[in-house]
Structures are given as C-alpha cells and as structure tokens.
Short mmCIF file of C-alpha atoms and ligand atoms in Angstrom, two decimals:
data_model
loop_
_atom_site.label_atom_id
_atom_site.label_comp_id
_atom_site.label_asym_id
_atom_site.label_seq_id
_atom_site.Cartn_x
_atom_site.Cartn_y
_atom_site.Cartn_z
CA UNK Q 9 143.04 -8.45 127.20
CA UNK Q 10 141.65 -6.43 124.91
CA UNK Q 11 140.22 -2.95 125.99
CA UNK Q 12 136.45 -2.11 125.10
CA UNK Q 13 136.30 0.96 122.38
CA UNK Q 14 134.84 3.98 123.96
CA UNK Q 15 135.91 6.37 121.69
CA UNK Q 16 136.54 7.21 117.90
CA UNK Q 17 138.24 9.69 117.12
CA UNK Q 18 136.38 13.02 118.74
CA UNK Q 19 133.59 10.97 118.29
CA UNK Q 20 131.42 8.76 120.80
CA UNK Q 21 131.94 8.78 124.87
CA UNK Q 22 129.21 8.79 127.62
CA UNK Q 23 127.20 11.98 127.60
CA UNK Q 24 124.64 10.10 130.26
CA UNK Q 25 122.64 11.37 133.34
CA UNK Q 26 124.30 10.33 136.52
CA UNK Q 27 121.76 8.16 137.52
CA UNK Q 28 122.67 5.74 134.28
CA UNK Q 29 126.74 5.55 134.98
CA UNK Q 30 126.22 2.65 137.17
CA UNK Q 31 124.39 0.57 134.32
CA UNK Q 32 126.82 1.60 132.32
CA UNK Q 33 129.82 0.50 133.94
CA UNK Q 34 128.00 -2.88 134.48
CA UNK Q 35 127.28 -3.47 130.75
CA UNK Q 36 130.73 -2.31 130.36
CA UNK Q 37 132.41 -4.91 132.30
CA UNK Q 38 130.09 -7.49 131.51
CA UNK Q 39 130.86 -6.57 127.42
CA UNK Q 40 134.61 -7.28 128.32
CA UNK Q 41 134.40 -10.12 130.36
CA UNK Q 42 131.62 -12.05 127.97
CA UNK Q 43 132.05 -10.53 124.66
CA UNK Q 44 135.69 -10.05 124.42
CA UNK Q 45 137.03 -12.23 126.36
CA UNK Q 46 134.45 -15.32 126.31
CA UNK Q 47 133.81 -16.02 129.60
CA UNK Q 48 131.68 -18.83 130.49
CA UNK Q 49 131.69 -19.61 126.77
CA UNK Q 50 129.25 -16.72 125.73
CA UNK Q 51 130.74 -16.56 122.26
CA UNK Q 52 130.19 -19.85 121.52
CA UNK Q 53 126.60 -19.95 122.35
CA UNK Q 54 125.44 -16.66 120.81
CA UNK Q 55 127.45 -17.82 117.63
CA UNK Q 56 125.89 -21.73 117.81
CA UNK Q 57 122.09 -19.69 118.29
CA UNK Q 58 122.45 -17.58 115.80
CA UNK Q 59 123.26 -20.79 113.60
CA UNK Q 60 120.38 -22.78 114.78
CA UNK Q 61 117.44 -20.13 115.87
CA UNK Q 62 118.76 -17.28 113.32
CA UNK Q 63 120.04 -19.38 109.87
CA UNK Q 64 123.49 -18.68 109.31
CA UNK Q 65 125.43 -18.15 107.75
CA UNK Q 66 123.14 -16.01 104.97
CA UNK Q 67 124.12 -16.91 101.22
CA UNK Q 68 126.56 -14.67 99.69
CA UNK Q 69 124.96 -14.72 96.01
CA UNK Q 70 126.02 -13.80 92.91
CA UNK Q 71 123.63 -10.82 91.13
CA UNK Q 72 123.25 -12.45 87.39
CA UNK Q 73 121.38 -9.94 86.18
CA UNK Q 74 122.49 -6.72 87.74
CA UNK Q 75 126.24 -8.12 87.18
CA UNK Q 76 125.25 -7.89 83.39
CA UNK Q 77 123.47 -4.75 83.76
CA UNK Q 78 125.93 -2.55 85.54
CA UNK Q 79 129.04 -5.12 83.63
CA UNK Q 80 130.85 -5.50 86.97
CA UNK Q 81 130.88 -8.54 89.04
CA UNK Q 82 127.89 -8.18 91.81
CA UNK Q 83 127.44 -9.84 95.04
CA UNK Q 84 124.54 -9.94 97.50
CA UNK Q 85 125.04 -10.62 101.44
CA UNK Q 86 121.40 -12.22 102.01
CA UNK Q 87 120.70 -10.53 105.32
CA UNK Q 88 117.32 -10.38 104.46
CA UNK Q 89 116.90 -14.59 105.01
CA UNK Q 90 118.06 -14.09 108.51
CA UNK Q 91 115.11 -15.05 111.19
CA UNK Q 92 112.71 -12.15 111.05
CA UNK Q 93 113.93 -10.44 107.24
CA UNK Q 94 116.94 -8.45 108.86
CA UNK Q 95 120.51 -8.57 109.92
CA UNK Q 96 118.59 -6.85 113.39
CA UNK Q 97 118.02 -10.12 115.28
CA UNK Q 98 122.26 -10.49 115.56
CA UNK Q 99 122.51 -7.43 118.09
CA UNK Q 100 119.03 -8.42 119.43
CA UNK Q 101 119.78 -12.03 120.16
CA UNK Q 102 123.51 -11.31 121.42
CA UNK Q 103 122.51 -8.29 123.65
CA UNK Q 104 119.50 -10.82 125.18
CA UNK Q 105 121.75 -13.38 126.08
CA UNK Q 106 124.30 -10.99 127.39
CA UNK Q 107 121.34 -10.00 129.85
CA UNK Q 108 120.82 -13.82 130.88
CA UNK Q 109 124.35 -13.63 131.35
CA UNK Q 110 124.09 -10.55 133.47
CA UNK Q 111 121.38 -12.31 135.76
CA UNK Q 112 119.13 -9.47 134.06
CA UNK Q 113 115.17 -10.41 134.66
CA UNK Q 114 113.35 -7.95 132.04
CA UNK Q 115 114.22 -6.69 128.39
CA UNK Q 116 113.23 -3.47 127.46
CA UNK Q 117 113.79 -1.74 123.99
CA UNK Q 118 112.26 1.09 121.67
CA UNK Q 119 111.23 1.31 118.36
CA UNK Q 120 110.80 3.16 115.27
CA UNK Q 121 109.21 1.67 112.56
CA UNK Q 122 109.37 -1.91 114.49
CA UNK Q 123 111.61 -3.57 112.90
CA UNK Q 124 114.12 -3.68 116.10
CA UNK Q 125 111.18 -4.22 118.64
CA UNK Q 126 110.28 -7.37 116.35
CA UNK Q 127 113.62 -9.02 116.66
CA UNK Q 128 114.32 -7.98 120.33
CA UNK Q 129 110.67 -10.03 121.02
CA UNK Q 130 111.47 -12.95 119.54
CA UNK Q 131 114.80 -12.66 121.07
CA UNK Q 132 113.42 -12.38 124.21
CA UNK Q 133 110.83 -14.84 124.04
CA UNK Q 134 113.12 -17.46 122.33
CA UNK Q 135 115.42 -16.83 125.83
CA UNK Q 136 112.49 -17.00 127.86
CA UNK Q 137 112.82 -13.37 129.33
CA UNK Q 138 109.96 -10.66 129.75
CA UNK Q 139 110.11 -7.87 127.33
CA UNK Q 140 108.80 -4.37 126.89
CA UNK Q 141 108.90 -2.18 123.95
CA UNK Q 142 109.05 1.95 123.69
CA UNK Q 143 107.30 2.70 120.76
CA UNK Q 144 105.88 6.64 120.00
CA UNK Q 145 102.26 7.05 119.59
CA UNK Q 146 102.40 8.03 115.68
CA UNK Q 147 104.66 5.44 114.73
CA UNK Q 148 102.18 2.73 116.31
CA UNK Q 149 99.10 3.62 113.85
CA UNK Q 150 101.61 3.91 111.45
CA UNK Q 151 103.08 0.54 111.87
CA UNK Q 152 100.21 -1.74 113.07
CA UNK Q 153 101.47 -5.18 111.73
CA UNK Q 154 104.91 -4.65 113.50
CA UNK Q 155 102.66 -3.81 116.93
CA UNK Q 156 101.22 -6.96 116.11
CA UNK Q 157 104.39 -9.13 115.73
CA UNK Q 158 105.49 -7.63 118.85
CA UNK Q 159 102.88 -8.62 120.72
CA UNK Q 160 102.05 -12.50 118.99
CA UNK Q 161 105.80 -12.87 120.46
CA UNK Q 162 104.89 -12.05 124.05
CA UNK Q 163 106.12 -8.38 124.38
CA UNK Q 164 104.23 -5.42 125.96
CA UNK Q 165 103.85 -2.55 123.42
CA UNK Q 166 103.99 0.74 125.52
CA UNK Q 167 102.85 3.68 123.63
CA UNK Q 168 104.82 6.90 123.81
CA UNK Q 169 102.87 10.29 123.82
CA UNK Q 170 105.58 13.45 124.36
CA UNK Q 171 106.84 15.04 121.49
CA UNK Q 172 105.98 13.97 117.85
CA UNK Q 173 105.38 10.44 119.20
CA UNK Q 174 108.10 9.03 117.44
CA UNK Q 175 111.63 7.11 117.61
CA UNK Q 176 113.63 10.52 119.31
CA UNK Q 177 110.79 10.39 122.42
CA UNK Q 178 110.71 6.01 122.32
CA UNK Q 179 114.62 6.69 122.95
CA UNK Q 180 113.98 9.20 126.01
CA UNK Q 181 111.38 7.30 127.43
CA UNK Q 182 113.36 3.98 127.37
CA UNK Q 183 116.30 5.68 128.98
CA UNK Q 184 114.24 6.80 131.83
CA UNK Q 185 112.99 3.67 132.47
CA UNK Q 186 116.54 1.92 132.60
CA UNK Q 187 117.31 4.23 135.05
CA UNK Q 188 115.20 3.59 137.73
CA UNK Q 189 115.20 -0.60 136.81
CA UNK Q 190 119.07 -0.63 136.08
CA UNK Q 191 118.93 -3.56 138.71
CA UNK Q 192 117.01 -6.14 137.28
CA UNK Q 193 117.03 -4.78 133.40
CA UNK Q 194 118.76 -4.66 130.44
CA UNK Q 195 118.07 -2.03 128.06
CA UNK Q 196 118.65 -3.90 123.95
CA UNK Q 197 119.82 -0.59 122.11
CA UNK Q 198 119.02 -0.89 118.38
CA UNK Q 199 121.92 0.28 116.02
CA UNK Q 200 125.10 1.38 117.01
CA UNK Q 201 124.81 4.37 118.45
CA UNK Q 202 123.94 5.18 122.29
CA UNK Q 203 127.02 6.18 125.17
CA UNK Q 204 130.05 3.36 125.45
CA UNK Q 205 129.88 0.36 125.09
CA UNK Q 206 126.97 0.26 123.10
CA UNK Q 207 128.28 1.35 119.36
CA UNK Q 208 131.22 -0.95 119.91
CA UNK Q 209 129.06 -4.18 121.33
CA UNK Q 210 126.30 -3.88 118.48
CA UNK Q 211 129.30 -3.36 115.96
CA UNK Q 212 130.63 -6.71 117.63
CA UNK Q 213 127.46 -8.78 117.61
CA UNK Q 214 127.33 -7.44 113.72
CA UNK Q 215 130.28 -8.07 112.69
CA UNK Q 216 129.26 -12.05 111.56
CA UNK Q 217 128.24 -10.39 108.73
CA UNK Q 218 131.56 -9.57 107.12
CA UNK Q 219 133.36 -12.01 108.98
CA UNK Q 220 131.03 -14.34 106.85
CA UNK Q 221 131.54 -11.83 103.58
CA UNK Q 222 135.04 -12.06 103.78
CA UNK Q 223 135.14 -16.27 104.07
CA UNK Q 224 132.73 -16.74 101.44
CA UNK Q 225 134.61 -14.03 99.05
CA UNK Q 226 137.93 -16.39 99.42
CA UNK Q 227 135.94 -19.86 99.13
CA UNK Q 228 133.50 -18.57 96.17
CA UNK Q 229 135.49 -15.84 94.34
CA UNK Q 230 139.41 -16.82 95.49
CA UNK Q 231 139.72 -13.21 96.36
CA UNK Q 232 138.07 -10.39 98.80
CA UNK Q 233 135.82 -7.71 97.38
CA UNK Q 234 137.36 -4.96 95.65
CA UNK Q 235 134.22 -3.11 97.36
CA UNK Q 236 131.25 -3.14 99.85
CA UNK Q 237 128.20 -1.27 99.76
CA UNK Q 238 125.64 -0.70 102.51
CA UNK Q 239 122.74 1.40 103.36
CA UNK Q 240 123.33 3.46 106.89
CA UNK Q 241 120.20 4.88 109.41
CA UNK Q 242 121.97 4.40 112.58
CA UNK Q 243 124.66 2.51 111.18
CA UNK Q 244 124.55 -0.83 112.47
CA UNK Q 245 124.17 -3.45 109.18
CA UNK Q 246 127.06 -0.93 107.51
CA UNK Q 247 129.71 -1.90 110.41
CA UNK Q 248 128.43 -5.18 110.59
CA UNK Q 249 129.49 -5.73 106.93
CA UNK Q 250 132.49 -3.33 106.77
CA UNK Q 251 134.10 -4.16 110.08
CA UNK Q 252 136.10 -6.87 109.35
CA UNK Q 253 137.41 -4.58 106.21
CA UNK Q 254 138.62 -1.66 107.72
CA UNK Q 255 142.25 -2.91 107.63
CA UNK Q 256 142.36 -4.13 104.08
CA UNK Q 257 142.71 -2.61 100.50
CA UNK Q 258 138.40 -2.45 100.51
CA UNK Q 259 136.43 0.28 99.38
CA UNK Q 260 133.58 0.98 101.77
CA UNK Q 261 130.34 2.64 100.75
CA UNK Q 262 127.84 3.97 103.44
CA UNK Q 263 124.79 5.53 101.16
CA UNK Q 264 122.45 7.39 103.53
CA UNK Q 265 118.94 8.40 102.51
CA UNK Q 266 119.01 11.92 100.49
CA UNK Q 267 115.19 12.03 100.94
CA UNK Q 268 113.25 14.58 98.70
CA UNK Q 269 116.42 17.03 98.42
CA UNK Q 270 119.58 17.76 100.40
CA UNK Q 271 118.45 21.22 101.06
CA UNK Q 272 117.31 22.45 104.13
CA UNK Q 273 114.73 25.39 104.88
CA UNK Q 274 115.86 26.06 108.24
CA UNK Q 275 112.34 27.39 109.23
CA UNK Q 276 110.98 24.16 108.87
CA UNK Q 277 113.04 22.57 111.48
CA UNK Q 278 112.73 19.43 109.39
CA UNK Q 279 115.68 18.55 107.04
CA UNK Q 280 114.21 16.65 103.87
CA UNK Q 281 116.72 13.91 104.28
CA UNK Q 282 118.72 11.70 106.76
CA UNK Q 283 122.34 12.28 105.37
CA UNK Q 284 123.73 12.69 108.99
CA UNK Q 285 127.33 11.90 107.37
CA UNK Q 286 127.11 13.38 104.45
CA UNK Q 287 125.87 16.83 105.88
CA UNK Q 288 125.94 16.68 109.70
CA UNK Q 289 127.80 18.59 112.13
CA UNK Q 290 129.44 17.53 115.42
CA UNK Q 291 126.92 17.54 118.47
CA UNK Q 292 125.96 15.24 121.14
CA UNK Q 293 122.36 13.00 120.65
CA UNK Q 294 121.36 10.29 122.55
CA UNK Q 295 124.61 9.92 124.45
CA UNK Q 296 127.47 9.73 122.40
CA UNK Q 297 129.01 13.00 120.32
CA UNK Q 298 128.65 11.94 116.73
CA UNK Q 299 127.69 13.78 113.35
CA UNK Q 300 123.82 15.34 113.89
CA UNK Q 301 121.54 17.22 111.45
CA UNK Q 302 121.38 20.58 113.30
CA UNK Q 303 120.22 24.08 112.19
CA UNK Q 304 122.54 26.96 112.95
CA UNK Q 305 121.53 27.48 116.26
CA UNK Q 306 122.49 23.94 117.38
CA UNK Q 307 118.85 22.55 117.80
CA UNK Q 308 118.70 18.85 116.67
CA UNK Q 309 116.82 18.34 113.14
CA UNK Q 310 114.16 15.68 112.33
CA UNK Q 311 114.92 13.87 109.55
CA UNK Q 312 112.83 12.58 106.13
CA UNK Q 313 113.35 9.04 104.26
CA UNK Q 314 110.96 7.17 102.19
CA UNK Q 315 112.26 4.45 104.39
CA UNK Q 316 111.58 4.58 108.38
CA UNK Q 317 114.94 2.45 109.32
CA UNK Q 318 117.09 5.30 107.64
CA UNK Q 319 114.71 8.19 109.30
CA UNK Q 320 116.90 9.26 112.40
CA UNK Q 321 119.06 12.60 112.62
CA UNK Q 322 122.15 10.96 114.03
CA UNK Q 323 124.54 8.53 113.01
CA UNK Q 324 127.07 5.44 114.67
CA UNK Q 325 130.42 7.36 116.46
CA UNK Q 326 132.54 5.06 114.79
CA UNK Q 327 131.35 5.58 111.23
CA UNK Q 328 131.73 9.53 111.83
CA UNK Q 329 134.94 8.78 112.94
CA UNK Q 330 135.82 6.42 109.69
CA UNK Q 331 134.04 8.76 107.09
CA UNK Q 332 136.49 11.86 108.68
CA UNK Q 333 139.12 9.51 108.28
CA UNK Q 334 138.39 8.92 104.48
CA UNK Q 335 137.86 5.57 105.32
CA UNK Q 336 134.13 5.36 104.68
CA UNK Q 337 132.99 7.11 101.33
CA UNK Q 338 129.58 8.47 102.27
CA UNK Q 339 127.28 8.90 99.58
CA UNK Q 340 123.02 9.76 99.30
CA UNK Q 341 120.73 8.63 97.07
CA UNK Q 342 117.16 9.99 97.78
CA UNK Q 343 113.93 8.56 97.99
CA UNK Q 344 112.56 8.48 93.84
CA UNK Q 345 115.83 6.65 92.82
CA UNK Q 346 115.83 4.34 95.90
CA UNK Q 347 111.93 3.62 94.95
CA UNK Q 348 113.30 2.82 91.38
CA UNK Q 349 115.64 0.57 92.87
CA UNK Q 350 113.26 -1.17 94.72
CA UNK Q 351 111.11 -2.20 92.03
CA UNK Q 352 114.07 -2.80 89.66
CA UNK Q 353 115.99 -5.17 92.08
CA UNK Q 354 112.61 -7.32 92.30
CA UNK Q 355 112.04 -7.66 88.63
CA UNK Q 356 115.58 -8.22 87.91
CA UNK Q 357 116.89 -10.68 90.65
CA UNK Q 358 113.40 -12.15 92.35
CA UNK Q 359 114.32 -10.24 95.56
CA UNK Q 360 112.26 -7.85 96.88
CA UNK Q 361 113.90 -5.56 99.34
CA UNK Q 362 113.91 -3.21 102.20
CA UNK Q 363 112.92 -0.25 101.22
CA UNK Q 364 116.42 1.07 103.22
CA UNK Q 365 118.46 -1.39 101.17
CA UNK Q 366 116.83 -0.19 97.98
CA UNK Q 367 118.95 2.63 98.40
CA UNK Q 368 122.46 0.90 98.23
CA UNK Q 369 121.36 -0.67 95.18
CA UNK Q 370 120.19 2.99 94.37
CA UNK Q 371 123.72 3.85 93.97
CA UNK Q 372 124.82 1.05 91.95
CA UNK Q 373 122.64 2.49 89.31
CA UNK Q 374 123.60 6.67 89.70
CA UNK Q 375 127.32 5.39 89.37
CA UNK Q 376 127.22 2.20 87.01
CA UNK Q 377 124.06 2.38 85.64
CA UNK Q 378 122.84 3.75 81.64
CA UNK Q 379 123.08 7.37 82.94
CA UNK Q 380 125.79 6.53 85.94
CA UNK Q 381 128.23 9.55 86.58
CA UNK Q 382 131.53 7.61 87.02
CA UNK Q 383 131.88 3.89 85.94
CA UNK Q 384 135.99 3.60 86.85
CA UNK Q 385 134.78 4.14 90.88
CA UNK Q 386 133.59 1.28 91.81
CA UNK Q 387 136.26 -1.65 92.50
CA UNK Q 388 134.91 -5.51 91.62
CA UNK Q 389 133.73 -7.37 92.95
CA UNK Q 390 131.22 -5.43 94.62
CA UNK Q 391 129.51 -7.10 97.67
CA UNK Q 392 126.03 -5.42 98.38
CA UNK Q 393 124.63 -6.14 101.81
CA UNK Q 394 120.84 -6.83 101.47
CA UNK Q 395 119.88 -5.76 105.33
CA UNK Q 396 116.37 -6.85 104.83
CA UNK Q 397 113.41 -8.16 102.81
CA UNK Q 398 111.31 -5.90 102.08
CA UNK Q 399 107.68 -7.35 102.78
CA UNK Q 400 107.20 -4.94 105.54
CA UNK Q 401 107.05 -2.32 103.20
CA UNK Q 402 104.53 -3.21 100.13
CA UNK Q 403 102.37 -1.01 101.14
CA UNK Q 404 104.32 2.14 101.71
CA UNK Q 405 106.49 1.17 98.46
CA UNK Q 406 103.29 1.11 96.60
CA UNK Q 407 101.62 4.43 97.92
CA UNK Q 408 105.09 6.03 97.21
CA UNK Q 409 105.47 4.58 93.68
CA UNK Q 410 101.48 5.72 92.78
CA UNK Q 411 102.72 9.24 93.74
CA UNK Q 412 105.27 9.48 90.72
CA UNK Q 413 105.08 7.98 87.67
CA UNK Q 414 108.13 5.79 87.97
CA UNK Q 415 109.82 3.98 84.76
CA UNK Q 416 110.68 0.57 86.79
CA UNK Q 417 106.95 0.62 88.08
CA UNK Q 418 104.94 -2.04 87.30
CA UNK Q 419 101.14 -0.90 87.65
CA UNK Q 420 99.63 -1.42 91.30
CA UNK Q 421 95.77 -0.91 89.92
CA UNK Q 422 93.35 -3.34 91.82
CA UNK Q 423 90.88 -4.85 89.26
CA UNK Q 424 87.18 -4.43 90.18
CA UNK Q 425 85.54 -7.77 90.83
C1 PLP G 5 116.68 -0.91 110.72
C2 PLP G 5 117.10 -1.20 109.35
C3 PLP G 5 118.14 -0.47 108.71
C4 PLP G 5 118.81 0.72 109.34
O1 PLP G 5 119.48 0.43 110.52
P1 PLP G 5 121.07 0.44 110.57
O2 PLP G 5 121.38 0.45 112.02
O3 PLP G 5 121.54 1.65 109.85
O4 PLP G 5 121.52 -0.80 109.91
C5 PLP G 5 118.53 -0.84 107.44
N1 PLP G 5 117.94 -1.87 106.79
C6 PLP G 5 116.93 -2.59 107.35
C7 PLP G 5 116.32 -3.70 106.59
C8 PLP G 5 116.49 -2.28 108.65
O5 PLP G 5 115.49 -2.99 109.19
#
C-alpha cells in the first residue's frame, strides 16, 4: 500500500484550524483508498472521463518553426486543447468525482482570475453536483467573461469583499466555509498547494500529463526528452508534466513570472513579481510551509504578473522541496519578454497562448534565442508544456503590448468605419 505524501522535505504538512482536521483526515483516507489504491475502480473512470468529456490524450507536437529558430529539437504538450483551454479541468474533474465518491452533495471552490472556477463548473455540472465559487470582489469586474462561464455552467458566483478582494481572501473565505459544511462538501483546491493531501492529490490527478509526455517521446522521438519546460503560479501544470521525470536523467525547468523587476521596495508591501522559488523564503501560507514572498518582518507579500494564473505569493511544497534539492532549475522571465513571447509563438507556430505559458516559451528565447545567454544549457529535445490557450487573455495581451512598443507586435489599431 502505498502511503499518501504529506511532506517534502521541510516543506508542506497541515498548518489547519482545528475545526478543518476532520475534513482532512477524510479526504486523506478517501485519497488512499480511491486514488492510490483504486477502489471501486475510481482510476479507471476518472482516466476513461477525462478521455471522453476532457480529449485526451493532448498532441505532443513538434515546434517547426521555433525548432529552426532556436536550432534545437522543440516539442509542445498541447494542454491548451484540453476541454476548457487548460490542463485545470484534470484536478477539477478528478477531485469532483472523488467527492461523488465521498457521498459529498456540494462543490465549492475559489478563484483568481477564473480559470479554475471555469473548469471546477463544468466539472461539477458534467457530474451533476451543485457548485459554488469564491471569487474576490476586484477580480470579478476584472474578469467578467470567466463570471459568465461560471455561471452558463450552473455555478453560484459568490463575491468576496475583505481585503483587496482578490485570490488570498477567495482562499480564506472558502476555507471557512468548508469548515462549517465539511459534512456534506468537498472543497476542489486549485493548484497544488493547500495542507496534506492536497499538493500530492492535484500532483496525482496531473500527472497524465507527463505520463502522456513520456509515451509519446518513446513512440514519436524513440527517446525521452533531454528537457522539460513549464511555467509555475501555484505549481500544478509544472508537476503535472515533470512528475513522471523526477527519477530520470531529465532536466526540469520551472520559469516563474519575474514581473516588472525582481526588486523589491519593501515599503510597498507589493513585490513586482511572483518568483516565490526563485526569491522566497520559508513560511507557512494557506496551510502548508512552502517558499513565500515575505518582507523582513515576515508579513506575506502580494505578488505582480502580467499574467493572473502566475499572480500568487506562494508556491507547491513539493516543488520547494525539488528546487532545494537541485532537482528543479527555477528560472524568471518577466512580463515584456513573456509579452514578446506571446505574440511571437502565435505568428510563428499558429498557437496563441496563455499569457502564463508565454513565459516558458519566454525562456526559450533569453537562453537559445539571437541574444540568448547560454545555448549549451538546454538538453534536446525540449518538451514545452503549453498549459493553456490563450483566448482568455486578448484583451489584457493587447492593452499590455499598446503600453510598450514591442518588436514581435503586430499593430492592434481599430480602423474607423
Ligand atoms: C492557472 C494557470 C496556470 C498557473 O497554475 P499552475 O498551478 O502553476 O499550473 C498556468 N497556465 C494556465 C494556462 C493557467 O490557467
């Protein structure tokens, strides 16, 4: 029997309010019993609905043009053709049906920019099970069309006004309301982050990805990557693709958002990026100890992207764990380069993506690129995991772009009538 991963390293555990250990022992055993072990044959139906309702496997596609550009051998994990333009609707989907499992009645979930109250909605309405999202205040007029989503798939939409109004206070809130409904609820955490078992059961449910990465690699290239790049917010489509790597001769690359600069004016109380690995320190957020932007005082940091899914101060346990290990290379590439990237992965390949997965092709370009800083670093093939499609964000990409004057850029003028 194998025994559910609590902690990694230092890193992880269940910094929780008393009133939440019983939940979490329940999700605990039920993770064991249904994920691990397969009871009732929960496996095999997550795996045969994420075939049928999700669309995998994704392609694993060769990158003509960038493999020409950048003269190394380029791969892209198509994440983004998943059900719903993410890799987010594996954790949603298998955490759903591990609450039908559970004889769970109601979904709840929060949100940030939307993207992980979208796929827990149609998750939940695909099982047939109420659902009700967390979502702050200022990130609902920010994000109308995801409200909108959310709510075309049946969900309630319950605006959050403490704080700034944003994902930190949508976590809160969503914790307090597991609490007192631990009975008849399941609470669908978004990355992998959260107390045990959550990092470990979202890394699980996300870990088709490489499973699929590494069977494709043998069947398409006759070898496995010599490398595997992924953006990292909270963490989750990075272990998803690395996870079934972390054994092997593989070079993993989590690039985190490096914002507008890596320097922080401690006044502010803002840090102008979201390079939790990278720069953070060891503290304890949202239940688990993991590496946090802080000041020197200890007090938690908000963070900055261009790109809401990377713009949270924390980070997954297990990938603090593997980047202190020198496992996991961290690297940041900030917002103007990961705008560039965007534009220059459309135009080049006829894929337009995520404005978070911009950034891992962001680093292609500062290390193999015309002005790269170190072409012998990267080991081919290199398998870049495209977490999502980046329709959500036209309009943010194009306000950002008109605020620089951007090489890649085409121009976004409207012609009078
Ligand atoms: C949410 C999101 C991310 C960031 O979340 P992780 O847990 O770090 O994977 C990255 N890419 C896309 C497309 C997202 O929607």
């Amino acid at each position: 029997m194998s025994e559910p991963d609590t902690k990694f390293g230092d890193y992880g555990g269940q910094y929780v309010p008393e009133a939440l250990m019983p939940a979490i022992e329940e999700l605990t055993d039920a993770y064991e019993r249904y994920v691990l072990e397969n009871e009732d044959g929960f496996m095999d139906e997550f795996r045969e609905r994420l075939r049928d309702f999700g669309g995998r496997p994704t392609p694993l596609q060769r990158a003509d043009q960038l493999s020409e550009r950048y003269d190394h051998e380029i791969y892209l994990k198509r994440e983004d053709l998943l059900h719903g333009g993410a890799h987010k609707l594996n954790n949603a989907l298998g955490q759903v049906l591990l609450a039908k499992y559970m004889g769970k009645e109601r979904i709840i979930a929060e949100t940030g920019a939307g993207q992980h109250g979208t796929a827990t909605a149609m998750a939940a309405a695909h099982l047939d099970m109420p659902c009700e999202i967390y979502m702050g205040r200022r990130d609902i007029n920010r994000q109308r069309p995801n409200v909108f989503r959310m709510r075309i798939n049946g969900a309630a939409v319950n605006p959050v006004d403490i704080g700034r109004g944003t994902l930190k206070e949508a976590i809160s809130e969503t914790m307090r309301d597991w609490a007192t409904t631990v009975e008849r609820t399941h609470y669908v955490i978004g990355s992998i982050v959260g107390p045990a078992p959550f990092p470990a059961m979202v890394r699980d449910f996300h870990s088709v990805i490489s499973e699929e990465i590494r069977q494709q690699s043998r069947d398409q290239l006759g070898e496995l990557p010599g490398s595997v790049v992924a953006c990292a917010g909270g963490g989750s489509n990075t272990m998803g693709a690395f996870a079934e790597f972390v054994a092997d001769d593989v070079d993993l690359y989590a690039v985190e958002a490096g914002g507008s600069s890596l320097t922080v004016d401690e006044e502010e109380g803002v840090a102008p990026h979201s390079a939790s690995l990278s720069t953070g320190e060891e503290g304890v957020l949202h239940g688990a100890r993991t590496k946090l932007l802080q000041d020197s005082h200890g007090q938690i940091m908000e963070s900055h992207s261009v790109s809401s899914g990377l713009d949270y101060s924390g980070v997954g346990p297990e990938l603090s764990h593997l980047v202190d290990e020198g496992r996991v290379t961290p690297v940041t590439v900030g917002d103007e380069p990961a705008l560039e990237a965007f534009h220059r992965l459309s135009q080049a390949e006829g894929i337009i993506p995520a404005l978070e997965t911009a950034h891992a092709f962001g680093f292609l370009e500062e290390t193999l690129g015309p002005d790269g800083a170190d072409e012998a670093a990267i080991e081919e093939p290199v398998v870049v995991n495209v977490s999502g499609r980046g329709d959500k964000d036209l309009e943010a990409a194009i306000e950002e772009t008109e605020k620089r004057s951007l090489d890649a850029a085409p121009t976004m003028e409207v012609f009078e009538e």
